[in-house]
Tab-separated table of N, CA and C in Angstrom:
chain	number	residue	atom	x	y	z
A	1	MET	N	81.951	-108.401	58.546
A	1	MET	CA	82.287	-108.122	59.452
A	1	MET	C	82.721	-106.721	60.135
A	2	LYS	N	82.136	-106.071	61.389
A	2	LYS	CA	82.257	-104.766	61.560
A	2	LYS	C	83.392	-104.965	62.900
A	3	ILE	N	84.078	-103.560	63.177
A	3	ILE	CA	85.323	-103.815	64.122
A	3	ILE	C	84.194	-102.772	65.285
A	4	GLN	N	84.317	-103.144	66.235
A	4	GLN	CA	83.415	-102.532	67.569
A	4	GLN	C	83.859	-101.272	67.561
A	5	ILE	N	83.221	-100.124	68.039
A	5	ILE	CA	83.867	-98.786	68.094
A	5	ILE	C	83.946	-98.842	69.717
A	6	THR	N	84.901	-98.222	70.518
A	6	THR	CA	84.503	-98.590	72.152
A	6	THR	C	83.940	-96.798	72.214
A	7	ALA	N	83.398	-96.812	73.387
A	7	ALA	CA	83.075	-95.440	73.739
A	7	ALA	C	84.048	-94.519	73.762
A	8	ASP	N	85.280	-94.634	74.312
A	8	ASP	CA	86.534	-93.895	74.341
A	8	ASP	C	86.808	-93.358	72.830
A	9	LEU	N	86.599	-94.059	71.926
A	9	LEU	CA	86.971	-94.193	70.507
A	9	LEU	C	85.988	-93.006	69.719
A	10	LEU	N	84.448	-93.663	70.349
A	10	LEU	CA	83.540	-92.282	69.733
A	10	LEU	C	83.507	-91.084	70.229
A	11	ASP	N	83.967	-91.232	71.608
A	11	ASP	CA	84.539	-89.892	72.255
A	11	ASP	C	85.268	-88.827	71.608
A	12	GLY	N	86.028	-89.637	71.079
A	12	GLY	CA	87.318	-88.815	70.330
A	12	GLY	C	87.352	-88.499	69.163
A	13	ILE	N	86.299	-89.019	68.344
A	13	ILE	CA	85.921	-88.766	67.014
A	13	ILE	C	84.851	-87.599	67.032
A	14	VAL	N	84.192	-87.580	67.974
A	14	VAL	CA	83.136	-86.615	68.368
A	14	VAL	C	83.747	-85.233	68.418
A	15	LEU	N	85.030	-85.542	69.514
A	15	LEU	CA	85.638	-84.221	69.728
A	15	LEU	C	86.438	-83.651	68.595
A	16	ALA	N	87.158	-84.462	68.147
A	16	ALA	CA	88.306	-84.408	67.041
A	16	ALA	C	87.411	-83.520	65.609
A	17	ILE	N	85.977	-83.673	65.526
A	17	ILE	CA	85.348	-83.108	64.974
A	17	ILE	C	84.989	-81.624	65.485
A	18	LEU	N	84.144	-81.559	66.645
A	18	LEU	CA	84.199	-80.524	67.257
A	18	LEU	C	85.325	-79.733	67.160
A	19	GLU	N	86.796	-80.021	67.463
A	19	GLU	CA	87.700	-79.312	67.380
A	19	GLU	C	87.992	-78.535	66.379
A	20	ARG	N	87.288	-78.600	65.126
A	20	ARG	CA	87.306	-77.665	63.957
A	20	ARG	C	86.345	-76.780	63.634
A	21	ASN	N	85.000	-77.281	64.141
A	21	ASN	CA	83.969	-76.589	64.110
A	21	ASN	C	82.879	-76.903	65.105
A	22	ASP	N	82.197	-75.877	65.574
A	22	ASP	CA	80.848	-76.135	65.970
A	22	ASP	C	79.801	-76.863	65.442
A	23	TYR	N	78.923	-77.908	65.876
A	23	TYR	CA	77.993	-78.288	64.928
A	23	TYR	C	76.773	-78.585	65.649
A	24	TYR	N	75.303	-78.505	64.986
A	24	TYR	CA	74.314	-78.769	65.798
A	24	TYR	C	74.193	-80.342	65.529
A	25	GLY	N	73.412	-81.076	66.322
A	25	GLY	CA	73.243	-82.390	66.731
A	25	GLY	C	72.962	-83.244	65.315
A	26	TYR	N	72.094	-83.115	64.444
A	26	TYR	CA	72.128	-83.333	63.527
A	26	TYR	C	72.888	-83.784	62.417
A	27	ALA	N	73.692	-82.185	62.219
A	27	ALA	CA	74.902	-82.062	61.490
A	27	ALA	C	75.930	-82.981	61.794
A	28	LEU	N	76.208	-82.859	63.269
A	28	LEU	CA	76.867	-83.785	63.800
A	28	LEU	C	77.095	-85.176	63.691
A	29	THR	N	76.160	-85.869	63.612
A	29	THR	CA	75.565	-87.074	63.521
A	29	THR	C	75.698	-87.075	61.862
A	30	GLN	N	75.519	-86.491	61.186
A	30	GLN	CA	75.850	-86.927	59.799
A	30	GLN	C	77.301	-86.587	59.289
A	31	ARG	N	77.948	-85.884	60.010
A	31	ARG	CA	79.626	-85.853	60.052
A	31	ARG	C	80.136	-87.146	60.410
A	32	VAL	N	79.701	-87.628	61.728
A	32	VAL	CA	80.347	-88.748	62.141
A	32	VAL	C	79.863	-90.065	61.321
A	33	GLN	N	78.753	-90.092	60.958
A	33	GLN	CA	78.401	-91.099	59.830
A	33	GLN	C	79.003	-91.379	58.498
A	34	GLU	N	79.812	-90.200	58.292
A	34	GLU	CA	80.688	-90.197	57.003
A	34	GLU	C	81.805	-91.019	57.429
A	35	VAL	N	81.991	-91.492	58.750
A	35	VAL	CA	83.425	-92.443	58.906
A	35	VAL	C	83.165	-93.621	59.694
A	36	ILE	N	81.819	-93.764	60.198
A	36	ILE	CA	81.586	-94.674	61.064
A	36	ILE	C	80.118	-95.051	61.122
A	37	THR	N	79.441	-96.027	61.071
A	37	THR	CA	78.139	-96.464	61.114
A	37	THR	C	77.567	-96.207	62.425
A	38	ILE	N	76.571	-95.246	62.968
A	38	ILE	CA	76.064	-94.942	63.957
A	38	ILE	C	75.131	-94.276	63.932
A	39	SER	N	73.844	-94.263	64.661
A	39	SER	CA	72.613	-93.976	64.675
A	39	SER	C	72.228	-92.723	65.505
A	40	GLU	N	71.159	-91.944	65.360
A	40	GLU	CA	71.090	-90.785	65.948
A	40	GLU	C	70.862	-91.122	67.341
A	41	SER	N	70.606	-92.544	67.906
A	41	SER	CA	69.562	-92.491	68.968
A	41	SER	C	71.149	-92.888	70.091
A	42	THR	N	72.202	-93.139	68.978
A	42	THR	CA	73.606	-93.517	69.869
A	42	THR	C	74.262	-92.061	70.054
A	43	MET	N	74.153	-91.417	69.147
A	43	MET	CA	74.781	-89.847	69.408
A	43	MET	C	74.158	-89.176	70.424
A	44	TYR	N	72.895	-88.606	70.748
A	44	TYR	CA	72.763	-88.081	71.973
A	44	TYR	C	73.130	-88.289	73.195
A	45	PRO	N	73.226	-89.630	73.458
A	45	PRO	CA	73.666	-90.071	74.696
A	45	PRO	C	75.201	-89.981	74.809
A	46	VAL	N	75.509	-90.175	73.869
A	46	VAL	CA	76.952	-89.358	73.688
A	46	VAL	C	77.400	-87.693	73.861
A	47	LEU	N	76.671	-87.077	73.532
A	47	LEU	CA	76.507	-85.607	73.433
A	47	LEU	C	76.280	-85.330	74.668
A	48	ARG	N	75.470	-86.336	75.139
A	48	ARG	CA	74.940	-85.591	76.951
A	48	ARG	C	75.978	-86.311	78.158
A	49	ARG	N	76.515	-87.133	77.453
A	49	ARG	CA	77.907	-87.645	78.293
A	49	ARG	C	79.008	-86.479	78.114
A	50	LEU	N	79.165	-86.369	77.117
A	50	LEU	CA	80.296	-85.461	76.789
A	50	LEU	C	79.969	-84.120	77.519
A	51	LYS	N	78.734	-83.679	77.654
A	51	LYS	CA	78.418	-82.455	78.448
A	51	LYS	C	78.540	-82.680	79.923
A	52	LYS	N	77.960	-83.680	80.207
A	52	LYS	CA	78.028	-84.017	81.670
A	52	LYS	C	79.570	-84.118	82.016
A	53	ASP	N	80.575	-84.628	81.320
A	53	ASP	CA	81.938	-84.885	81.785
A	53	ASP	C	82.631	-83.076	81.578
A	54	GLY	N	81.881	-82.247	81.060
A	54	GLY	CA	82.453	-80.789	81.008
A	54	GLY	C	83.393	-80.745	79.475
A	55	TYR	N	83.333	-81.825	78.562
A	55	TYR	CA	84.190	-81.798	77.186
A	55	TYR	C	83.326	-81.027	76.103
A	56	VAL	N	82.074	-80.701	76.460
A	56	VAL	CA	81.614	-79.743	75.525
A	56	VAL	C	80.757	-79.214	76.229
A	57	THR	N	80.502	-77.765	75.481
A	57	THR	CA	79.586	-76.991	76.231
A	57	THR	C	78.454	-76.778	74.931
A	58	THR	N	77.374	-76.176	75.196
A	58	THR	CA	75.993	-76.007	74.133
A	58	THR	C	75.391	-74.642	74.132
A	59	TYR	N	75.302	-74.273	73.035
A	59	TYR	CA	74.480	-73.060	73.082
A	59	TYR	C	73.159	-73.202	71.710
A	60	ASP	N	72.347	-72.230	72.196
A	60	ASP	CA	71.427	-72.131	70.762
A	60	ASP	C	71.214	-71.130	69.910
A	61	GLN	N	70.959	-70.936	68.435
A	61	GLN	CA	70.904	-70.213	67.552
A	61	GLN	C	69.417	-70.642	66.653
A	62	PRO	N	68.809	-69.525	66.769
A	62	PRO	CA	67.562	-69.582	65.723
A	62	PRO	C	67.927	-70.007	64.599
A	63	TYR	N	66.797	-70.976	63.985
A	63	TYR	CA	66.884	-71.034	62.659
A	63	TYR	C	65.618	-71.292	61.745
A	64	GLN	N	65.428	-70.639	61.115
A	64	GLN	CA	64.007	-70.599	60.556
A	64	GLN	C	63.078	-70.838	61.280
A	65	GLY	N	62.850	-69.829	62.373
A	65	GLY	CA	61.780	-69.991	63.420
A	65	GLY	C	62.186	-70.878	64.169
A	66	ARG	N	62.961	-72.119	64.613
A	66	ARG	CA	63.401	-72.398	65.453
A	66	ARG	C	64.580	-72.536	66.107
A	67	ASN	N	65.068	-73.052	67.320
A	67	ASN	CA	66.411	-72.860	67.713
A	67	ASN	C	67.487	-74.408	67.201
A	68	ARG	N	68.365	-74.299	67.133
A	68	ARG	CA	69.345	-75.441	66.930
A	68	ARG	C	70.504	-75.509	68.095
A	69	ARG	N	70.475	-76.394	68.927
A	69	ARG	CA	71.359	-76.658	69.782
A	69	ARG	C	72.609	-76.922	69.175
A	70	TYR	N	73.662	-76.352	69.284
A	70	TYR	CA	75.327	-76.124	68.834
A	70	TYR	C	76.194	-76.911	70.018
A	71	TYR	N	77.175	-77.748	69.426
A	71	TYR	CA	77.930	-78.212	70.554
A	71	TYR	C	79.173	-77.763	70.083
A	72	GLN	N	80.101	-77.232	71.340
A	72	GLN	CA	81.119	-76.368	70.923
A	72	GLN	C	82.276	-77.507	72.342
A	73	ILE	N	83.428	-77.647	71.356
A	73	ILE	CA	84.579	-78.254	72.503
A	73	ILE	C	84.953	-77.613	73.772
A	74	THR	N	85.503	-77.834	74.610
A	74	THR	CA	85.915	-76.921	75.834
A	74	THR	C	87.299	-77.177	75.931
A	75	ALA	N	88.226	-76.555	76.866
A	75	ALA	CA	89.344	-76.643	76.766
A	75	ALA	C	89.481	-78.052	77.526
A	76	ASP	N	88.287	-78.475	78.506
A	76	ASP	CA	88.768	-80.016	79.250
A	76	ASP	C	88.450	-80.886	77.854
A	77	GLY	N	87.602	-80.647	76.953
A	77	GLY	CA	87.638	-81.474	76.204
A	77	GLY	C	88.534	-81.772	75.011
A	78	LYS	N	89.253	-80.672	74.803
A	78	LYS	CA	90.735	-80.306	74.169
A	78	LYS	C	91.627	-81.356	74.644
A	79	SER	N	91.649	-81.176	75.996
A	79	SER	CA	92.902	-81.846	76.619
A	79	SER	C	92.462	-83.521	76.751
A	80	HIS	N	90.972	-83.575	76.823
A	80	HIS	CA	90.569	-85.082	76.705
A	80	HIS	C	91.059	-85.620	75.691
A	81	LEU	N	90.720	-84.917	74.526
A	81	LEU	CA	90.886	-85.365	72.924
A	81	LEU	C	92.690	-85.887	72.970
A	82	ALA	N	93.286	-84.679	73.257
A	82	ALA	CA	94.518	-85.008	73.172
A	82	ALA	C	95.107	-86.319	74.019
A	83	ARG	N	94.674	-86.928	75.191
A	83	ARG	CA	94.742	-88.368	75.528
A	83	ARG	C	93.999	-89.210	74.713
A	84	VAL	N	92.602	-89.027	73.906
A	84	VAL	CA	92.457	-90.195	73.123
A	84	VAL	C	93.424	-90.519	72.034
A	85	ARG	N	93.910	-89.219	71.755
A	85	ARG	CA	94.724	-89.545	70.669
A	85	ARG	C	95.966	-90.184	70.937
A	86	GLN	N	96.779	-90.137	71.787
A	86	GLN	CA	97.249	-90.499	72.441
A	86	GLN	C	97.432	-92.170	72.598
A	87	LEU	N	96.401	-92.168	73.116
A	87	LEU	CA	95.783	-93.722	73.419
A	87	LEU	C	95.651	-94.455	72.258
A	88	TRP	N	94.971	-93.820	70.760
A	88	TRP	CA	94.736	-94.391	69.876
A	88	TRP	C	96.115	-94.576	69.015
A	89	ASN	N	96.881	-93.670	68.945
A	89	ASN	CA	98.189	-93.767	68.229
A	89	ASN	C	98.965	-94.996	69.048
A	90	ASP	N	98.981	-95.117	70.418
A	90	ASP	CA	99.642	-96.201	70.929
A	90	ASP	C	98.984	-97.592	70.605
A	91	TYR	N	97.613	-97.627	70.130
A	91	TYR	CA	96.889	-98.681	69.852
A	91	TYR	C	97.196	-99.241	68.520
A	92	LYS	N	96.992	-98.264	67.298
A	92	LYS	CA	97.209	-98.236	66.290
A	92	LYS	C	98.714	-98.732	66.178
A	93	ASN	N	99.925	-98.091	66.752
A	93	ASN	CA	101.221	-98.601	66.138
A	93	ASN	C	101.397	-100.047	66.733
A	94	ALA	N	100.793	-100.173	67.656
A	94	ALA	CA	100.747	-101.889	68.316
A	94	ALA	C	100.163	-102.936	67.445
A	95	LEU	N	99.061	-102.275	66.892
A	95	LEU	CA	98.389	-103.495	65.910
A	95	LEU	C	99.049	-103.691	64.814
A	96	ASP	N	99.479	-102.202	64.377
A	96	ASP	CA	100.054	-102.035	63.047
A	96	ASP	C	101.663	-103.424	63.071
A	97	GLN	N	102.083	-103.215	63.874
A	97	GLN	CA	103.493	-104.543	63.868
A	97	GLN	C	102.868	-105.463	63.720
A	98	ILE	N	101.937	-105.918	63.735
A	98	ILE	CA	101.161	-107.462	63.586
A	98	ILE	C	100.841	-107.325	62.476
A	99	PHE	N	99.525	-106.678	62.116
A	99	PHE	CA	99.068	-106.207	61.018
A	99	PHE	C	100.054	-105.891	59.875
A	100	ASN	N	100.886	-105.383	59.635
A	100	ASN	CA	101.733	-104.484	58.653
A	100	ASN	C	102.688	-105.751	58.480
A	101	PRO	N	102.934	-106.463	57.447
A	101	PRO	CA	103.815	-107.188	57.399
A	101	PRO	C	105.035	-106.748	56.977
A	102	ASP	N	105.277	-105.178	56.566
A	102	ASP	CA	106.287	-104.647	56.102
A	102	ASP	C	106.745	-103.804	57.528
A	103	GLY	N	106.566	-104.176	58.758
A	103	GLY	CA	106.568	-103.015	59.566
A	103	GLY	C	107.395	-103.753	60.495
A	104	GLY	N	108.263	-105.151	60.265
A	104	GLY	CA	109.315	-105.057	61.295
A	104	GLY	C	108.677	-106.108	62.532
A	105	GLY	N	107.713	-106.281	62.613
A	105	GLY	CA	106.931	-107.201	63.685
A	105	GLY	C	107.316	-108.859	63.983
A	106	ASP	N	106.396	-109.540	64.179
A	106	ASP	CA	107.157	-110.711	64.340
A	106	ASP	C	106.912	-111.678	63.183
A	107	ALA	N	106.370	-111.216	62.271
A	107	ALA	CA	106.023	-111.752	61.026
A	107	ALA	C	107.539	-112.649	60.565
A	108	LYS	N	107.324	-114.132	60.139
A	108	LYS	CA	108.361	-114.414	59.793
A	108	LYS	C	107.983	-115.278	58.411
């Protein structure tokens, strides 16, 4: 069984990675794949949406005679990431009350 990742959570994962470093598309996909299962065909629409929403910007850099498109988080992206982090923490804490038997939830 796999737990489904929502679009908001996927956005948060990508933005959290970009908060630490700029990445070109393939390297960013590889980094995300270290923590969740996702295909390249899923990542590029996510990146286009984040760019359209103003959460990331892009720039090109030459590499071995070709250009690599790098993604960089924007100030709006950092604000959105803060909101996603808060939503994640609230969600995680609510679930921990149920799943964590020592967490003082309703377990009897």
